[in-house]
Amino acid sequence: MDLLLGRPDGSDRDRLTRWARALAAVSHPSLPAVVRIDDETDGGYVGFEHIEGRTLSERLTQHSDGLPEVEALAVTLQTASALEACHQMGLAHGAVDAEVIVLAERAGGLDEVFLTGWTPPAAAADFEDHRRADIRALGGVLYQTLTGLVAPSTQPCEAEDLEGDGGRFDGVLLDWVEVGRDLRGMGEPALQALTESEAMEDVGAFARALLPHFRDRMSE
């Protein structure tokens, strides 16, 4: 069991408890189960199912040029599905990256993907800001799994220079064109998906845009 501890002085115990109960109500195969919520000890804590596996970051250290395209898409789409389920319940992650995505081997198939590292946002945090940050981060995950490199536009110093980006997935896609990465055919389908809508406003739209390309690759 992995533990998320509340503040020792108990100042956020009630908020932590409410958040954990809301997260526990979301059922999704890519979400570690909430197995215990303690609201009696001084700080309180939340216990999550422990996932045996390697983080995406660890996996990419062994594949410096990125993962095979089908694997990269599978990781991204499973993460997107978990995020969508939580967003529909008013919950956002806010810190999605290769360190919190855990891959568990599955016999005869692609790895199972788990989105870990869940923590309640600060009391004054805006859900919409975190939701949009999740969408942008998901674009960064796809970029990194395909290239082995962190997307430039997901870095704070670069994000400030993107006009009208608003934290959308669009900014990550712009990197694909500007830096001329070899994305094994993914760049064009993803950009085409964007031209069909004004912006990727939710992770569901993001996943739906990539699914046809994923199905084509799987059939091949």
PDB file of C-alpha atoms in Angstrom:
ATOM      1  CA  MET A   1       0.000   0.000   0.000  1.00  0.00           C
ATOM      2  CA  ASP A   2       1.293   3.464  -0.898  1.00  0.00           C
ATOM      3  CA  LEU A   3       0.481   6.235   1.574  1.00  0.00           C
ATOM      4  CA  LEU A   4      -0.365   9.881   1.023  1.00  0.00           C
ATOM      5  CA  LEU A   5       0.051  11.617   4.366  1.00  0.00           C
ATOM      6  CA  GLY A   6      -1.812  14.699   5.483  1.00  0.00           C
ATOM      7  CA  ARG A   7      -0.162  17.569   7.308  1.00  0.00           C
ATOM      8  CA  PRO A   8       0.890  16.597  10.835  1.00  0.00           C
ATOM      9  CA  ASP A   9      -1.078  19.474  12.334  1.00  0.00           C
ATOM     10  CA  GLY A  10      -4.275  18.153  10.745  1.00  0.00           C
ATOM     11  CA  SER A  11      -5.049  21.446   9.021  1.00  0.00           C
ATOM     12  CA  ASP A  12      -5.947  19.752   5.727  1.00  0.00           C
ATOM     13  CA  ARG A  13      -7.393  16.503   7.071  1.00  0.00           C
ATOM     14  CA  ASP A  14     -11.025  17.240   6.211  1.00  0.00           C
ATOM     15  CA  ARG A  15     -10.147  18.434   2.714  1.00  0.00           C
ATOM     16  CA  LEU A  16      -7.898  15.407   2.168  1.00  0.00           C
ATOM     17  CA  THR A  17     -10.683  13.085   3.294  1.00  0.00           C
ATOM     18  CA  ARG A  18     -13.293  14.659   0.993  1.00  0.00           C
ATOM     19  CA  TRP A  19     -10.911  14.533  -1.951  1.00  0.00           C
ATOM     20  CA  ALA A  20      -9.965  10.894  -1.288  1.00  0.00           C
ATOM     21  CA  ARG A  21     -13.601   9.812  -1.077  1.00  0.00           C
ATOM     22  CA  ALA A  22     -14.338  11.523  -4.379  1.00  0.00           C
ATOM     23  CA  LEU A  23     -11.348   9.804  -6.010  1.00  0.00           C
ATOM     24  CA  ALA A  24     -12.342   6.441  -4.517  1.00  0.00           C
ATOM     25  CA  ALA A  25     -15.713   6.782  -6.254  1.00  0.00           C
ATOM     26  CA  VAL A  26     -14.018   6.810  -9.683  1.00  0.00           C
ATOM     27  CA  SER A  27     -13.663   3.285 -11.025  1.00  0.00           C
ATOM     28  CA  HIS A  28     -11.138   2.893 -13.828  1.00  0.00           C
ATOM     29  CA  PRO A  29      -8.592   0.142 -14.636  1.00  0.00           C
ATOM     30  CA  SER A  30      -5.750   2.676 -14.934  1.00  0.00           C
ATOM     31  CA  LEU A  31      -6.365   4.203 -11.502  1.00  0.00           C
ATOM     32  CA  PRO A  32      -4.774   2.612  -8.410  1.00  0.00           C
ATOM     33  CA  ALA A  33      -7.586   1.831  -6.002  1.00  0.00           C
ATOM     34  CA  VAL A  34      -8.039   3.894  -2.853  1.00  0.00           C
ATOM     35  CA  VAL A  35      -7.905   1.137  -0.229  1.00  0.00           C
ATOM     36  CA  ARG A  36      -7.964   3.132   3.010  1.00  0.00           C
ATOM     37  CA  ILE A  37      -8.939   6.620   4.124  1.00  0.00           C
ATOM     38  CA  ASP A  38      -7.910   7.560   7.658  1.00  0.00           C
ATOM     39  CA  ASP A  39      -9.629  10.603   9.128  1.00  0.00           C
ATOM     40  CA  GLU A  40      -8.948   9.881  12.790  1.00  0.00           C
ATOM     41  CA  THR A  41      -5.205  10.280  13.299  1.00  0.00           C
ATOM     42  CA  ASP A  42      -3.781  13.793  13.647  1.00  0.00           C
ATOM     43  CA  GLY A  43      -2.829  14.311  10.014  1.00  0.00           C
ATOM     44  CA  GLY A  44      -4.894  11.628   8.362  1.00  0.00           C
ATOM     45  CA  TYR A  45      -3.741   9.646   5.365  1.00  0.00           C
ATOM     46  CA  VAL A  46      -4.898   7.962   2.179  1.00  0.00           C
ATOM     47  CA  GLY A  47      -3.759   4.452   1.243  1.00  0.00           C
ATOM     48  CA  PHE A  48      -3.498   3.534  -2.437  1.00  0.00           C
ATOM     49  CA  GLU A  49      -3.078   0.129  -4.048  1.00  0.00           C
ATOM     50  CA  HIS A  50       0.629  -0.412  -4.708  1.00  0.00           C
ATOM     51  CA  ILE A  51       1.393  -1.016  -8.385  1.00  0.00           C
ATOM     52  CA  GLU A  52       4.340  -3.232  -9.244  1.00  0.00           C
ATOM     53  CA  GLY A  53       6.051  -2.015 -12.383  1.00  0.00           C
ATOM     54  CA  ARG A  54       8.359   0.566 -13.897  1.00  0.00           C
ATOM     55  CA  THR A  55       7.632   4.215 -14.403  1.00  0.00           C
ATOM     56  CA  LEU A  56       7.449   5.496 -17.945  1.00  0.00           C
ATOM     57  CA  SER A  57      10.514   7.592 -17.139  1.00  0.00           C
ATOM     58  CA  GLU A  58      12.478   4.442 -16.232  1.00  0.00           C
ATOM     59  CA  ARG A  59      11.296   2.727 -19.387  1.00  0.00           C
ATOM     60  CA  LEU A  60      12.431   5.656 -21.530  1.00  0.00           C
ATOM     61  CA  THR A  61      15.938   5.554 -20.052  1.00  0.00           C
ATOM     62  CA  GLN A  62      16.271   2.218 -21.840  1.00  0.00           C
ATOM     63  CA  HIS A  63      14.750   3.586 -25.067  1.00  0.00           C
ATOM     64  CA  SER A  64      16.433   6.933 -25.603  1.00  0.00           C
ATOM     65  CA  ASP A  65      14.794   7.362 -29.029  1.00  0.00           C
ATOM     66  CA  GLY A  66      11.291   6.751 -27.691  1.00  0.00           C
ATOM     67  CA  LEU A  67       9.007   3.733 -27.645  1.00  0.00           C
ATOM     68  CA  PRO A  68       7.566   1.962 -30.679  1.00  0.00           C
ATOM     69  CA  GLU A  69       4.611   3.939 -31.982  1.00  0.00           C
ATOM     70  CA  VAL A  70       1.923   1.449 -30.946  1.00  0.00           C
ATOM     71  CA  GLU A  71       3.306   1.342 -27.391  1.00  0.00           C
ATOM     72  CA  ALA A  72       3.535   5.137 -27.203  1.00  0.00           C
ATOM     73  CA  LEU A  73      -0.076   5.476 -28.314  1.00  0.00           C
ATOM     74  CA  ALA A  74      -1.250   2.757 -25.919  1.00  0.00           C
ATOM     75  CA  VAL A  75       0.390   4.498 -22.949  1.00  0.00           C
ATOM     76  CA  THR A  76      -1.042   7.878 -23.919  1.00  0.00           C
ATOM     77  CA  LEU A  77      -4.564   6.637 -24.620  1.00  0.00           C
ATOM     78  CA  GLN A  78      -4.825   4.666 -21.372  1.00  0.00           C
ATOM     79  CA  THR A  79      -3.615   7.704 -19.448  1.00  0.00           C
ATOM     80  CA  ALA A  80      -6.129   9.869 -21.306  1.00  0.00           C
ATOM     81  CA  SER A  81      -8.941   7.485 -20.423  1.00  0.00           C
ATOM     82  CA  ALA A  82      -8.074   7.616 -16.709  1.00  0.00           C
ATOM     83  CA  LEU A  83      -7.904  11.396 -16.768  1.00  0.00           C
ATOM     84  CA  GLU A  84     -11.225  11.696 -18.577  1.00  0.00           C
ATOM     85  CA  ALA A  85     -12.955   9.540 -15.960  1.00  0.00           C
ATOM     86  CA  CYS A  86     -11.613  11.779 -13.197  1.00  0.00           C
ATOM     87  CA  HIS A  87     -12.307  15.050 -14.994  1.00  0.00           C
ATOM     88  CA  GLN A  88     -15.942  14.021 -15.377  1.00  0.00           C
ATOM     89  CA  MET A  89     -16.083  13.811 -11.579  1.00  0.00           C
ATOM     90  CA  GLY A  90     -14.458  17.209 -11.076  1.00  0.00           C
ATOM     91  CA  LEU A  91     -11.033  15.799 -10.215  1.00  0.00           C
ATOM     92  CA  ALA A  92      -7.785  16.727 -11.936  1.00  0.00           C
ATOM     93  CA  HIS A  93      -4.278  15.371 -11.478  1.00  0.00           C
ATOM     94  CA  GLY A  94      -2.261  18.530 -12.057  1.00  0.00           C
ATOM     95  CA  ALA A  95       1.168  16.870 -12.259  1.00  0.00           C
ATOM     96  CA  VAL A  96       1.051  14.353 -15.115  1.00  0.00           C
ATOM     97  CA  ASP A  97       4.451  13.350 -16.445  1.00  0.00           C
ATOM     98  CA  ALA A  98       6.567  10.267 -17.131  1.00  0.00           C
ATOM     99  CA  GLU A  99       7.373   9.859 -13.412  1.00  0.00           C
ATOM    100  CA  VAL A 100       3.780   9.175 -12.334  1.00  0.00           C
ATOM    101  CA  ILE A 101       2.817   6.800 -15.155  1.00  0.00           C
ATOM    102  CA  VAL A 102       3.565   3.212 -14.132  1.00  0.00           C
ATOM    103  CA  LEU A 103       3.770   0.363 -16.647  1.00  0.00           C
ATOM    104  CA  ALA A 104       2.972  -3.168 -15.503  1.00  0.00           C
ATOM    105  CA  GLU A 105       3.831  -6.087 -17.768  1.00  0.00           C
ATOM    106  CA  ARG A 106       0.919  -8.038 -19.168  1.00  0.00           C
ATOM    107  CA  ALA A 107       1.488 -11.491 -20.662  1.00  0.00           C
ATOM    108  CA  GLY A 108       0.831 -11.573 -24.383  1.00  0.00           C
ATOM    109  CA  GLY A 109      -0.131  -7.932 -24.713  1.00  0.00           C
ATOM    110  CA  LEU A 110       0.813  -4.313 -24.291  1.00  0.00           C
ATOM    111  CA  ASP A 111       1.687  -3.069 -20.798  1.00  0.00           C
ATOM    112  CA  GLU A 112      -1.034  -2.076 -18.378  1.00  0.00           C
ATOM    113  CA  VAL A 113      -0.837   1.619 -17.604  1.00  0.00           C
ATOM    114  CA  PHE A 114      -1.525   3.174 -14.191  1.00  0.00           C
ATOM    115  CA  LEU A 115      -1.694   6.870 -13.395  1.00  0.00           C
ATOM    116  CA  THR A 116      -0.224   7.370  -9.919  1.00  0.00           C
ATOM    117  CA  GLY A 117       0.974  10.372  -7.928  1.00  0.00           C
ATOM    118  CA  TRP A 118      -2.499  11.673  -7.131  1.00  0.00           C
ATOM    119  CA  THR A 119      -2.603  14.488  -4.591  1.00  0.00           C
ATOM    120  CA  PRO A 120      -5.345  16.969  -3.724  1.00  0.00           C
ATOM    121  CA  PRO A 121      -4.782  20.437  -5.205  1.00  0.00           C
ATOM    122  CA  ALA A 122      -4.102  23.391  -2.946  1.00  0.00           C
ATOM    123  CA  ALA A 123      -7.197  24.753  -1.273  1.00  0.00           C
ATOM    124  CA  ALA A 124      -7.315  27.789  -3.591  1.00  0.00           C
ATOM    125  CA  ALA A 125      -6.486  25.857  -6.761  1.00  0.00           C
ATOM    126  CA  ASP A 126      -8.889  26.146  -9.676  1.00  0.00           C
ATOM    127  CA  PHE A 127     -10.108  22.847 -11.152  1.00  0.00           C
ATOM    128  CA  GLU A 128     -10.225  24.283 -14.661  1.00  0.00           C
ATOM    129  CA  ASP A 129      -6.568  25.312 -14.497  1.00  0.00           C
ATOM    130  CA  HIS A 130      -5.563  21.813 -13.420  1.00  0.00           C
ATOM    131  CA  ARG A 131      -7.803  20.204 -16.033  1.00  0.00           C
ATOM    132  CA  ARG A 132      -6.204  22.184 -18.827  1.00  0.00           C
ATOM    133  CA  ALA A 133      -2.756  21.453 -17.402  1.00  0.00           C
ATOM    134  CA  ASP A 134      -3.609  17.742 -17.607  1.00  0.00           C
ATOM    135  CA  ILE A 135      -4.479  18.072 -21.304  1.00  0.00           C
ATOM    136  CA  ARG A 136      -1.256  19.876 -22.072  1.00  0.00           C
ATOM    137  CA  ALA A 137       0.776  17.390 -20.020  1.00  0.00           C
ATOM    138  CA  LEU A 138      -0.805  14.514 -21.923  1.00  0.00           C
ATOM    139  CA  GLY A 139       0.456  16.038 -25.149  1.00  0.00           C
ATOM    140  CA  GLY A 140       3.879  16.164 -23.563  1.00  0.00           C
ATOM    141  CA  VAL A 141       3.645  12.485 -22.615  1.00  0.00           C
ATOM    142  CA  LEU A 142       2.839  11.506 -26.202  1.00  0.00           C
ATOM    143  CA  TYR A 143       5.694  13.642 -27.502  1.00  0.00           C
ATOM    144  CA  GLN A 144       8.152  12.149 -25.031  1.00  0.00           C
ATOM    145  CA  THR A 145       7.119   8.545 -25.604  1.00  0.00           C
ATOM    146  CA  LEU A 146       7.537   8.994 -29.366  1.00  0.00           C
ATOM    147  CA  THR A 147      10.821  10.913 -29.323  1.00  0.00           C
ATOM    148  CA  GLY A 148      12.451  10.129 -25.978  1.00  0.00           C
ATOM    149  CA  LEU A 149      12.682  13.895 -25.386  1.00  0.00           C
ATOM    150  CA  VAL A 150      10.751  16.215 -23.120  1.00  0.00           C
ATOM    151  CA  ALA A 151       8.521  18.496 -25.188  1.00  0.00           C
ATOM    152  CA  PRO A 152      10.046  22.016 -25.198  1.00  0.00           C
ATOM    153  CA  SER A 153       6.677  23.724 -24.805  1.00  0.00           C
ATOM    154  CA  THR A 154       5.948  21.865 -21.566  1.00  0.00           C
ATOM    155  CA  GLN A 155       8.876  23.657 -19.931  1.00  0.00           C
ATOM    156  CA  PRO A 156       7.979  26.858 -18.038  1.00  0.00           C
ATOM    157  CA  CYS A 157      10.517  29.033 -19.846  1.00  0.00           C
ATOM    158  CA  GLU A 158       9.134  27.981 -23.226  1.00  0.00           C
ATOM    159  CA  ALA A 159       5.458  28.069 -22.292  1.00  0.00           C
ATOM    160  CA  GLU A 160       5.632  31.787 -21.615  1.00  0.00           C
ATOM    161  CA  ASP A 161       6.463  32.435 -25.257  1.00  0.00           C
ATOM    162  CA  LEU A 162       3.464  30.622 -26.755  1.00  0.00           C
ATOM    163  CA  GLU A 163       0.831  33.130 -27.854  1.00  0.00           C
ATOM    164  CA  GLY A 164      -2.772  32.224 -27.174  1.00  0.00           C
ATOM    165  CA  ASP A 165      -1.849  28.737 -26.081  1.00  0.00           C
ATOM    166  CA  GLY A 166      -3.781  28.701 -22.844  1.00  0.00           C
ATOM    167  CA  GLY A 167      -2.200  25.426 -21.763  1.00  0.00           C
ATOM    168  CA  ARG A 168      -3.804  23.400 -24.546  1.00  0.00           C
ATOM    169  CA  PHE A 169      -2.398  20.398 -26.348  1.00  0.00           C
ATOM    170  CA  ASP A 170      -1.904  22.638 -29.411  1.00  0.00           C
ATOM    171  CA  GLY A 171       1.329  24.100 -28.086  1.00  0.00           C
ATOM    172  CA  VAL A 172       2.941  20.687 -27.810  1.00  0.00           C
ATOM    173  CA  LEU A 173       1.966  19.884 -31.396  1.00  0.00           C
ATOM    174  CA  LEU A 174       3.580  23.087 -32.581  1.00  0.00           C
ATOM    175  CA  ASP A 175       6.886  21.716 -31.292  1.00  0.00           C
ATOM    176  CA  TRP A 176       6.518  18.741 -33.580  1.00  0.00           C
ATOM    177  CA  VAL A 177       6.570  20.994 -36.616  1.00  0.00           C
ATOM    178  CA  GLU A 178       9.073  23.591 -35.418  1.00  0.00           C
ATOM    179  CA  VAL A 179      11.814  21.199 -34.356  1.00  0.00           C
ATOM    180  CA  GLY A 180      11.275  18.720 -37.204  1.00  0.00           C
ATOM    181  CA  ARG A 181      11.220  15.565 -35.077  1.00  0.00           C
ATOM    182  CA  ASP A 182      10.765  12.208 -36.757  1.00  0.00           C
ATOM    183  CA  LEU A 183       7.419  11.172 -35.295  1.00  0.00           C
ATOM    184  CA  ARG A 184       6.977   8.037 -37.390  1.00  0.00           C
ATOM    185  CA  GLY A 185       3.913   9.385 -39.133  1.00  0.00           C
ATOM    186  CA  MET A 186       2.194  10.694 -36.001  1.00  0.00           C
ATOM    187  CA  GLY A 187       2.717  14.395 -36.667  1.00  0.00           C
ATOM    188  CA  GLU A 188       0.379  14.663 -39.640  1.00  0.00           C
ATOM    189  CA  PRO A 189      -2.578  12.717 -38.126  1.00  0.00           C
ATOM    190  CA  ALA A 190      -2.342  14.699 -34.893  1.00  0.00           C
ATOM    191  CA  LEU A 191      -2.200  18.040 -36.686  1.00  0.00           C
ATOM    192  CA  GLN A 192      -5.100  16.978 -38.895  1.00  0.00           C
ATOM    193  CA  ALA A 193      -7.095  16.193 -35.763  1.00  0.00           C
ATOM    194  CA  LEU A 194      -6.537  19.740 -34.569  1.00  0.00           C
ATOM    195  CA  THR A 195      -7.734  21.280 -37.818  1.00  0.00           C
ATOM    196  CA  GLU A 196     -11.045  19.515 -37.349  1.00  0.00           C
ATOM    197  CA  SER A 197     -11.734  21.378 -34.104  1.00  0.00           C
ATOM    198  CA  GLU A 198     -10.662  24.741 -32.771  1.00  0.00           C
ATOM    199  CA  ALA A 199      -8.755  23.252 -29.854  1.00  0.00           C
ATOM    200  CA  MET A 200      -8.325  20.153 -27.780  1.00  0.00           C
ATOM    201  CA  GLU A 201     -10.605  21.270 -24.974  1.00  0.00           C
ATOM    202  CA  ASP A 202     -10.811  17.952 -23.151  1.00  0.00           C
ATOM    203  CA  VAL A 203      -8.916  14.696 -22.947  1.00  0.00           C
ATOM    204  CA  GLY A 204     -11.815  12.832 -24.514  1.00  0.00           C
ATOM    205  CA  ALA A 205     -11.413  14.862 -27.707  1.00  0.00           C
ATOM    206  CA  PHE A 206      -7.685  14.199 -27.585  1.00  0.00           C
ATOM    207  CA  ALA A 207      -8.203  10.434 -27.297  1.00  0.00           C
ATOM    208  CA  ARG A 208     -10.860  10.315 -30.009  1.00  0.00           C
ATOM    209  CA  ALA A 209      -8.555  12.178 -32.383  1.00  0.00           C
ATOM    210  CA  LEU A 210      -5.760   9.638 -31.898  1.00  0.00           C
ATOM    211  CA  LEU A 211      -7.814   6.426 -31.791  1.00  0.00           C
ATOM    212  CA  PRO A 212      -8.186   5.942 -35.576  1.00  0.00           C
ATOM    213  CA  HIS A 213      -4.414   6.143 -36.028  1.00  0.00           C
ATOM    214  CA  PHE A 214      -3.879   3.711 -33.127  1.00  0.00           C
ATOM    215  CA  ARG A 215      -6.380   1.225 -34.588  1.00  0.00           C
ATOM    216  CA  ASP A 216      -4.642   1.403 -37.957  1.00  0.00           C
ATOM    217  CA  ARG A 217      -1.284   0.669 -36.375  1.00  0.00           C
ATOM    218  CA  MET A 218      -2.686  -2.197 -34.321  1.00  0.00           C
ATOM    219  CA  SER A 219      -4.251  -3.799 -37.402  1.00  0.00           C
ATOM    220  CA  GLU A 220      -0.878  -3.599 -39.135  1.00  0.00           C
TER     221      GLU A 220
END
